[in-house]
CSV table of C-alpha atoms in Angstrom, one decimal:
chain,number,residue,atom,x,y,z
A,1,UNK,CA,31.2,-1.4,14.2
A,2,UNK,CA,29.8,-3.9,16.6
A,3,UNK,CA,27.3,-6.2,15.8
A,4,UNK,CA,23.5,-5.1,16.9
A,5,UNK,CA,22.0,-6.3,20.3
A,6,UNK,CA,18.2,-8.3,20.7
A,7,UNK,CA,17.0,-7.7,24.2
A,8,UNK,CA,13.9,-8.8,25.7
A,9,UNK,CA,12.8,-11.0,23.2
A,10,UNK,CA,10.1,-12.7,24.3
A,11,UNK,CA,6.2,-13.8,23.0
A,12,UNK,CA,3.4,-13.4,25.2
A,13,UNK,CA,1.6,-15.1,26.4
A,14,UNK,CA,3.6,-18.8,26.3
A,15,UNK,CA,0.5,-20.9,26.1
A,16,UNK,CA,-2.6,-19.6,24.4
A,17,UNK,CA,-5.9,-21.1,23.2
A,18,UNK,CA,-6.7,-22.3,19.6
A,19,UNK,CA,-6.6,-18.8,17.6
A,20,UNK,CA,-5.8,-16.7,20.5
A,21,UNK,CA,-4.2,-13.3,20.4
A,22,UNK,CA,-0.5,-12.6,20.9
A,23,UNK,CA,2.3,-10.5,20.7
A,24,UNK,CA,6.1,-11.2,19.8
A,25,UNK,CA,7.8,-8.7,21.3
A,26,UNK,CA,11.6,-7.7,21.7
A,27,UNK,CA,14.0,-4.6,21.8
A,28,UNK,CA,17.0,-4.6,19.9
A,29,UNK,CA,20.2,-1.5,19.6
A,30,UNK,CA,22.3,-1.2,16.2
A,31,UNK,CA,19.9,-2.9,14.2
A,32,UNK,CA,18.4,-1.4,11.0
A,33,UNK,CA,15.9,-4.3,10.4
A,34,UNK,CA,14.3,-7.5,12.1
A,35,UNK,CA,13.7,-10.7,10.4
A,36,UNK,CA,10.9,-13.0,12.2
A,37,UNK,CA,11.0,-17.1,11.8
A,38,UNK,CA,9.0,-19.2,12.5
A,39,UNK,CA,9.7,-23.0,12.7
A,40,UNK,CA,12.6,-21.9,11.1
A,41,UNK,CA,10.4,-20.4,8.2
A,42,UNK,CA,10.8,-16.4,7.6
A,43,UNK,CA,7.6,-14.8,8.3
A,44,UNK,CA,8.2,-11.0,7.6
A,45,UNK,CA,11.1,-8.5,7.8
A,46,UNK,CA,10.2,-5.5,10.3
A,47,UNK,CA,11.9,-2.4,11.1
A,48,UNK,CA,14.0,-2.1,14.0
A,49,UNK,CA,11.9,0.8,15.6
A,50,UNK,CA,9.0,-2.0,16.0
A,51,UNK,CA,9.5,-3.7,19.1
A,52,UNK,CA,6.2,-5.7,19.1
A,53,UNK,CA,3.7,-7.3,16.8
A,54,UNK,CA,0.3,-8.9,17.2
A,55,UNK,CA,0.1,-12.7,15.6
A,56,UNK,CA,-3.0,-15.0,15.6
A,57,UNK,CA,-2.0,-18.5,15.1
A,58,UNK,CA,-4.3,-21.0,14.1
A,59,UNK,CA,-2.2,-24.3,15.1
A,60,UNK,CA,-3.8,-26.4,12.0
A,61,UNK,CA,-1.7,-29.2,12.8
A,62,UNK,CA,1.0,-28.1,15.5
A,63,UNK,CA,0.5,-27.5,19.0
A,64,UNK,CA,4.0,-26.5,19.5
A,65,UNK,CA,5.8,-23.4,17.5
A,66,UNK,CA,9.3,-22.2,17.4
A,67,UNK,CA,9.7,-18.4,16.8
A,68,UNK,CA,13.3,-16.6,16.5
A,69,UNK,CA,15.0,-13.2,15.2
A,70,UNK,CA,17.7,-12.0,13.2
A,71,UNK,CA,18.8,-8.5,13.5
A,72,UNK,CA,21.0,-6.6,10.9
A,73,UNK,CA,23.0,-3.8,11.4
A,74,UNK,CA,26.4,-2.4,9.9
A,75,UNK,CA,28.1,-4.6,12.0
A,76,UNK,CA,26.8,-7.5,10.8
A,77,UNK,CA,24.0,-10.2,12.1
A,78,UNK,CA,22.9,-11.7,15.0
A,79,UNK,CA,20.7,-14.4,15.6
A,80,UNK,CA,17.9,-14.2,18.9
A,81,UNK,CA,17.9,-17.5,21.2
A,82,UNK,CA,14.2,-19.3,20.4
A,83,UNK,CA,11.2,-18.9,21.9
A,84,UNK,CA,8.0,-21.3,22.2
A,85,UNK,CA,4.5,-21.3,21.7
A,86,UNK,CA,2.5,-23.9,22.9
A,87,UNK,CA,-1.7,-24.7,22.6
A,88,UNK,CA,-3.3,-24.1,25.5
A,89,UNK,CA,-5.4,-27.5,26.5
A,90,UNK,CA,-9.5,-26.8,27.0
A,91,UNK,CA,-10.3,-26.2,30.2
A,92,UNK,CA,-13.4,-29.5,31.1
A,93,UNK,CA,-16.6,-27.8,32.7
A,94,UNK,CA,-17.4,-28.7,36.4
A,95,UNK,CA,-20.2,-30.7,37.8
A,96,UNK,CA,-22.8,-27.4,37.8
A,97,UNK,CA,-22.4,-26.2,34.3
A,98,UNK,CA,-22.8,-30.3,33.0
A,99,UNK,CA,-26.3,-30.4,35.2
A,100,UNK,CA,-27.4,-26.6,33.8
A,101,UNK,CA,-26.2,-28.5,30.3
A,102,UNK,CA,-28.5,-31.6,30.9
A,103,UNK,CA,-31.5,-29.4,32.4
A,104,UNK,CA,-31.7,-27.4,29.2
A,105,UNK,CA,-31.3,-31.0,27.4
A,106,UNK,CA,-34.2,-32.1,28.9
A,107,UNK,CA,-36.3,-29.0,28.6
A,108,UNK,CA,-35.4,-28.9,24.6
A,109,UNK,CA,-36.9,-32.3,24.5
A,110,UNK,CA,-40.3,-31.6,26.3
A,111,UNK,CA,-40.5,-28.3,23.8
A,112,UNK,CA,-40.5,-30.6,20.9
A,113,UNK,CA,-42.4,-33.8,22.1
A,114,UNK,CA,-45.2,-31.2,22.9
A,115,UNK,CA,-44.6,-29.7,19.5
A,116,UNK,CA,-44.9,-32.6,17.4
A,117,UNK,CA,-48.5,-34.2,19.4
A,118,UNK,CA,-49.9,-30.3,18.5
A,119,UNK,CA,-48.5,-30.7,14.8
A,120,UNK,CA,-50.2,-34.5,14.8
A,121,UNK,CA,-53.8,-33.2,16.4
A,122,UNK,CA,-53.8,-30.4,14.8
A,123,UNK,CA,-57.3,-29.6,12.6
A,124,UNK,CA,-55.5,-29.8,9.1
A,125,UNK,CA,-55.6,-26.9,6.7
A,126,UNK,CA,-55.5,-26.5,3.1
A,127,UNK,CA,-52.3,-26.4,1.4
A,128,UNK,CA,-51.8,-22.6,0.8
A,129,UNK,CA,-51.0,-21.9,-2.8
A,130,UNK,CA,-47.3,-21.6,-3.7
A,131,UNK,CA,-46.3,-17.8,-4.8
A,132,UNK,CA,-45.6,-18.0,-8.6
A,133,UNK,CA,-42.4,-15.1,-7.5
A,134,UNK,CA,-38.7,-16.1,-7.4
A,135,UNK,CA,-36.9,-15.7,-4.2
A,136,UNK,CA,-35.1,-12.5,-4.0
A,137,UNK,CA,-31.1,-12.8,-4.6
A,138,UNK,CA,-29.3,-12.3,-1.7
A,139,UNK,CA,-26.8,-8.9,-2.4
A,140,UNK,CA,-23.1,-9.4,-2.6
A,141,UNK,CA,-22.0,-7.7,0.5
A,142,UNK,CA,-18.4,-5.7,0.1
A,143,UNK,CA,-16.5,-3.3,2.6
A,144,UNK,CA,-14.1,-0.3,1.6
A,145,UNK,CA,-10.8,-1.4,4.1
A,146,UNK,CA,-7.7,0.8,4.4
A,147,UNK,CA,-5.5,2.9,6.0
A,148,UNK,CA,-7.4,6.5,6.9
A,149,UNK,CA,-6.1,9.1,3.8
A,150,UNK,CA,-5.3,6.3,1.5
A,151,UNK,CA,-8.4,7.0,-0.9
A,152,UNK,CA,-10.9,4.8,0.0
A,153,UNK,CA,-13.8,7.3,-0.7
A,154,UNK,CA,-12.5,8.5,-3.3
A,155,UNK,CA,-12.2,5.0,-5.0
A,156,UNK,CA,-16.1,4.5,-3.7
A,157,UNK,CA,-16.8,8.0,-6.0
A,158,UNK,CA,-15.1,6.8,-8.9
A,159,UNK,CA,-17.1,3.4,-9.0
A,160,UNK,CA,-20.2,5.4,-8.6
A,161,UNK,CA,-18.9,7.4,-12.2
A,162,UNK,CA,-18.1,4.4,-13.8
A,163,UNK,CA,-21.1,2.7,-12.7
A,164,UNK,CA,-23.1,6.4,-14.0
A,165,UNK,CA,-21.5,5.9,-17.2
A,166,UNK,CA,-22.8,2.6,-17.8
A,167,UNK,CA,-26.4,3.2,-16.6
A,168,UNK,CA,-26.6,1.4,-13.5
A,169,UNK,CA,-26.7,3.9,-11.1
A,170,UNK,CA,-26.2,7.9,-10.3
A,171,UNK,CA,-23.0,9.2,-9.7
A,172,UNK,CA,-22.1,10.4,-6.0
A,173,UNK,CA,-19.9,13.1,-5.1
A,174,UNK,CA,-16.9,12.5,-2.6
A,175,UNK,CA,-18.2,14.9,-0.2
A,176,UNK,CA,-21.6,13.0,0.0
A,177,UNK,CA,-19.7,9.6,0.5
A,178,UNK,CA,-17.4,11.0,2.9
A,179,UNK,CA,-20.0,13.1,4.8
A,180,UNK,CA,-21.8,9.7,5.5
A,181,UNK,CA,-25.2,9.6,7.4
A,182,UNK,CA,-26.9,7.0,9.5
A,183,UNK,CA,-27.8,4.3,7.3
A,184,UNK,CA,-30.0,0.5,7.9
A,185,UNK,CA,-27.5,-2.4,6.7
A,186,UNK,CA,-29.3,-5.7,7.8
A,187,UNK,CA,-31.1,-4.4,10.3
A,188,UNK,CA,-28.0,-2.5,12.3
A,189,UNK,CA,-27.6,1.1,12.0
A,190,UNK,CA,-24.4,2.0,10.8
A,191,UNK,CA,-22.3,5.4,10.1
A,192,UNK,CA,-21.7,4.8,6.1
A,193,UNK,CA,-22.0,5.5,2.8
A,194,UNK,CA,-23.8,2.5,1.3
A,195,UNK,CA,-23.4,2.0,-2.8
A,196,UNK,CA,-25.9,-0.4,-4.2
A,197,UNK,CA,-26.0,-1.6,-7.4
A,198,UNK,CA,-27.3,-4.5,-9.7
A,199,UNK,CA,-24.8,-6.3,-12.3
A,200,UNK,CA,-26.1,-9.9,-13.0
A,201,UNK,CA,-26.5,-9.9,-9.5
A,202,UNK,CA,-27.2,-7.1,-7.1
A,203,UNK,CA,-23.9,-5.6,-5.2
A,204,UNK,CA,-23.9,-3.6,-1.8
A,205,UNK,CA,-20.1,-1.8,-1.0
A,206,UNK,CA,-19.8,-0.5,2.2
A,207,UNK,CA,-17.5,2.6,3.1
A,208,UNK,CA,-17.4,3.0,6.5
A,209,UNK,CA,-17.3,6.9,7.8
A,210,UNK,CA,-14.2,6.9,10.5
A,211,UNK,CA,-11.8,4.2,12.0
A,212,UNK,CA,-13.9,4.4,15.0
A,213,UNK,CA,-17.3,2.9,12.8
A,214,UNK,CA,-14.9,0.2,11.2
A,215,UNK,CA,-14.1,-1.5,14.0
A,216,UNK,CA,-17.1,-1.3,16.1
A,217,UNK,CA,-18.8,-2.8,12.4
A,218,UNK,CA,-16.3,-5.6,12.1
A,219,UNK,CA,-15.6,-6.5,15.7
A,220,UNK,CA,-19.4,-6.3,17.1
A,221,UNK,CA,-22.0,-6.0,15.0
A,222,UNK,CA,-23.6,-9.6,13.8
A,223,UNK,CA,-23.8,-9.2,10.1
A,224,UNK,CA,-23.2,-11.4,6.7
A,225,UNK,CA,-20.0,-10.0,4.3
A,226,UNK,CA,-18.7,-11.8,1.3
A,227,UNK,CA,-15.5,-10.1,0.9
A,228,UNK,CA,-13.5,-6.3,0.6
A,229,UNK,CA,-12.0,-4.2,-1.3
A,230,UNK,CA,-8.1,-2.8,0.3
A,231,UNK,CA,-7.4,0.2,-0.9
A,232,UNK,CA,-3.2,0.8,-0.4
A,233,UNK,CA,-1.1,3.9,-1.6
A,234,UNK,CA,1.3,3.2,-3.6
A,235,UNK,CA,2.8,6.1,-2.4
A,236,UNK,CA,3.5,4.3,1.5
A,237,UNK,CA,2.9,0.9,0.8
A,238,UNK,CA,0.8,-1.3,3.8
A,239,UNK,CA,0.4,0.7,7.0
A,240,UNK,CA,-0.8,-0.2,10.2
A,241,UNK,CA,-4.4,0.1,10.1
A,242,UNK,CA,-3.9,-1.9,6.8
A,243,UNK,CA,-2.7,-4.9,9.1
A,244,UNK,CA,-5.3,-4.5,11.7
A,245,UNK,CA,-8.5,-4.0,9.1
A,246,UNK,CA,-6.8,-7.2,7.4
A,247,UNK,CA,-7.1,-9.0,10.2
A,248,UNK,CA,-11.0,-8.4,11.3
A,249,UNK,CA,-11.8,-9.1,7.7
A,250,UNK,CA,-10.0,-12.3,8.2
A,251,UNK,CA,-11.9,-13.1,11.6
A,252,UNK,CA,-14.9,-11.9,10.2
A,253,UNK,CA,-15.0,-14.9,7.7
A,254,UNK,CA,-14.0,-12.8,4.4
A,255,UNK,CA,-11.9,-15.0,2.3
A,256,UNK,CA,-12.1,-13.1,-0.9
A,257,UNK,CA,-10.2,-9.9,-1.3
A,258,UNK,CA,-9.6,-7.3,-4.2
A,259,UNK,CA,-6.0,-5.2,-3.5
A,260,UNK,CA,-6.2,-1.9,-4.9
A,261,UNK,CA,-3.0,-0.1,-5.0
A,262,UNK,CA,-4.0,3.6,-5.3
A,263,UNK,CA,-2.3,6.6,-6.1
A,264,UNK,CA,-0.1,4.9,-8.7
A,265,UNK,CA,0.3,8.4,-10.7
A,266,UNK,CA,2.4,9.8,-7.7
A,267,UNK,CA,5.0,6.4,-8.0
A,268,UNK,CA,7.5,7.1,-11.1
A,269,UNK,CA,9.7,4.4,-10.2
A,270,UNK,CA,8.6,0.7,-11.0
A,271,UNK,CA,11.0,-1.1,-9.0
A,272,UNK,CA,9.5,1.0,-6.1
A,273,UNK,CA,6.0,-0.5,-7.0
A,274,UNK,CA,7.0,-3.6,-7.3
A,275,UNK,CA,8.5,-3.6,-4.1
A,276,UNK,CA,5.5,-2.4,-2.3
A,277,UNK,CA,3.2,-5.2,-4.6
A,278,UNK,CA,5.4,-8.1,-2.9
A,279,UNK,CA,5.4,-6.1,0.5
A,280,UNK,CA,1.8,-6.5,-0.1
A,281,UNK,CA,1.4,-9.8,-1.4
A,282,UNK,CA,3.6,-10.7,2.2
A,283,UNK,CA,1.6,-9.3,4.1
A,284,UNK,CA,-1.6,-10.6,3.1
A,285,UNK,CA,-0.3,-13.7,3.4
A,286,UNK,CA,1.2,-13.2,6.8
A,287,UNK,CA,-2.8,-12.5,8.0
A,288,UNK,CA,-3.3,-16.0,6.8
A,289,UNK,CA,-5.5,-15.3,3.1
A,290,UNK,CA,-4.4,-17.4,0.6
A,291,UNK,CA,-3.3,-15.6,-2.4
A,292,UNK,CA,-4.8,-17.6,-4.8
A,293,UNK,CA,-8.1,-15.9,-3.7
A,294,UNK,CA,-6.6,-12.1,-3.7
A,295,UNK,CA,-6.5,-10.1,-6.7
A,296,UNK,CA,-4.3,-7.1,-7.1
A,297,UNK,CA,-5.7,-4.1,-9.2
A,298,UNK,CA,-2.9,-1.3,-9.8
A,299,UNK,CA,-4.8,2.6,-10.5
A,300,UNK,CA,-5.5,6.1,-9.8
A,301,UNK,CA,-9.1,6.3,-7.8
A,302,UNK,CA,-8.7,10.4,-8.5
A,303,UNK,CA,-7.6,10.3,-12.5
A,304,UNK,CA,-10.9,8.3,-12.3
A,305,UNK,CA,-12.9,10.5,-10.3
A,306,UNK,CA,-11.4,13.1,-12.9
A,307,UNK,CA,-12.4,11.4,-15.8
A,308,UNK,CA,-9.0,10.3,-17.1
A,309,UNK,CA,-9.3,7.4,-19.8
A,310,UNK,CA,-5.7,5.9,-19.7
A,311,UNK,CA,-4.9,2.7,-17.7
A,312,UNK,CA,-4.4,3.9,-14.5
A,313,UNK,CA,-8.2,6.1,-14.3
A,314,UNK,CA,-11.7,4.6,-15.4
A,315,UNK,CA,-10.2,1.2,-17.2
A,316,UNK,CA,-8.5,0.5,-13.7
A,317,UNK,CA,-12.0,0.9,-11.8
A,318,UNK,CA,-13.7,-1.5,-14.6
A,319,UNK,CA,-11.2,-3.9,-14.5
A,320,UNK,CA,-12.4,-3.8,-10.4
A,321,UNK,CA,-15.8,-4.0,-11.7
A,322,UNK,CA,-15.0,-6.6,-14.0
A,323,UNK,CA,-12.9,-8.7,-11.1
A,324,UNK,CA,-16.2,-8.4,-8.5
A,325,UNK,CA,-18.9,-9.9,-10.9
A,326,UNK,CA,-16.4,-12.9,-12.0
A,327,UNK,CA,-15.6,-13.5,-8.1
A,328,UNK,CA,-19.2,-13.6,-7.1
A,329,UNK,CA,-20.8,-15.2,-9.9
């Protein structure tokens, strides 16, 4: 058998700005899988029917990358010529934006001069009295992430059960979470189920109703989150929406994930689940989270739902419950 082809391989764009968007992008015939480097290090191992994938580089310390391929097939391997990717330099602001820049300077400074002389001849007032009431506690804020039919509402149901069972809150159906309405989350309006709780500290986990609402939450709207919860069948392992919601998480400033592989009832075969665990655990890191900061919760979101006592039902969604109140103490 010959050995497999890479053709086109190429990254685009060459040059782009500090955390910029890109693809790596190739074609390849006779090859069962891809292996991407870069700088020499492996990144990931793709199937050959994925010609492209989207990378957001940070360039911590390196303004210059190295990427290459390796494509397998039953003829043996062969190795891609390399390709670089090189850090944009800032483009400096002409002459009119650095006036507009001074002019607004200046103006800040008049504000605030005229400020301070009304603060100093001001009449002064009596010093109101100070309220005797704490400050309320600011809600840990949580999104439900995951590839649509993977059980994310379902997972959001059997939290609510568990949380029924030990008195915090009343159970909701999965056709109420999943039928989600309109709903205020810091002062937006957004298409969701929203499940509130308070354990030592109050808890707010959002599971959004479509796709469509995820993104238009993550990408646009201008609101506070302290981490998620992935939900992953075990059953097909990381998909692509599980990439892309990965990746506004990451953008959005979450740093703090929960994994939880779902549907581990329907996998009889632990290698399997191991495999998908490190498929996982690649991934993640791929994004750019650092593991150390991930924790990976293995279950049954409907056993739970159903009531089922053994590991994989209700002890798997306390052990969840458990994991959020020690990560956000």
């Amino acid at each position: 058998m010959p050995k497999p082809l890479i053709k086109n391989f190429r990254v685009s764009p060459h040059q782009v700005q500090k955390g910029e968007l890109f693809q790596i992008q190739w074609t390849t015939e006779g090859a069962d899988k891809i292996e991407v480097f870069r700088n020499g290090n492996q990144l990931t191992t793709v199937l050959s029917n994925v010609e492209s994938m989207e990378r957001k580089e940070f360039y911590d310390s390196e303004e210059d990358v190295v990427y290459h391929l390796v494509a397998y097939g039953e003829g043996g391997s062969v190795k891609s010529e390399p390709v670089r990717v090189s850090l944009a330099s800032r483009k400096v602001g002409n002459k009119k934006s650095k006036w507009i820049v001074w002019a607004a300077a200046g103006a800040a400074l008049v504000l605030i001069a005229w400020l301070v002389s009304a603060k100093l001849f001001a009449p002064r007032k009596a010093a109101p009295v100070e309220a005797s009431a704490e400050p309320a506690v600011e809600p840990v804020r949580i999104v439900l992430l995951g590839q649509t039919g993977h059980g994310k509402s379902t997972l959001a149901a059997a939290i609510t059960k568990r949380l029924e069972q030990k008195s915090l809150m009343k159970a909701a159906s999965y056709e109420n979470i999943s039928n989600a309405r309109p709903v205020d989350f810091q002062g937006v309006r957004i298409q969701a189920s929203l499940i509130e709780w308070t354990e030592l500290k109050p808890f707010q986990l959002i599971d959004f109703k479509d796709e469509t609402e995820c993104k238009r939450f993550m990408k646009r709207l201008p609101v506070k989150l302290d981490g998620a919860i992935v939900v992953i069948a075990a059953t097909d392992g990381p998909m692509p929406q599980t990439r892309q919601q990965l990746e506004m998480a990451f953008d959005k400033g979450i740093r703090s994930l929960i994994v939880f592989i779902n549907k581990t009832d329907a996998m009889n075969d632990p290698e399997l689940l191991q495999l998908v665990q490190m498929e996982i655990a690649e991934l993640i890191t791929f994004v750019g989270f650092d593991l150390a900061q991930v924790s990976i919760i293995k279950g049954s979101a409907l056993m739970a739902l159903n009531g089922a006592d053994n590991i994989m039902g209700l002890p798997a969604i306390e052990t969840l419950l458990l994991k959020l109140k020690t990560m956000y103490k």
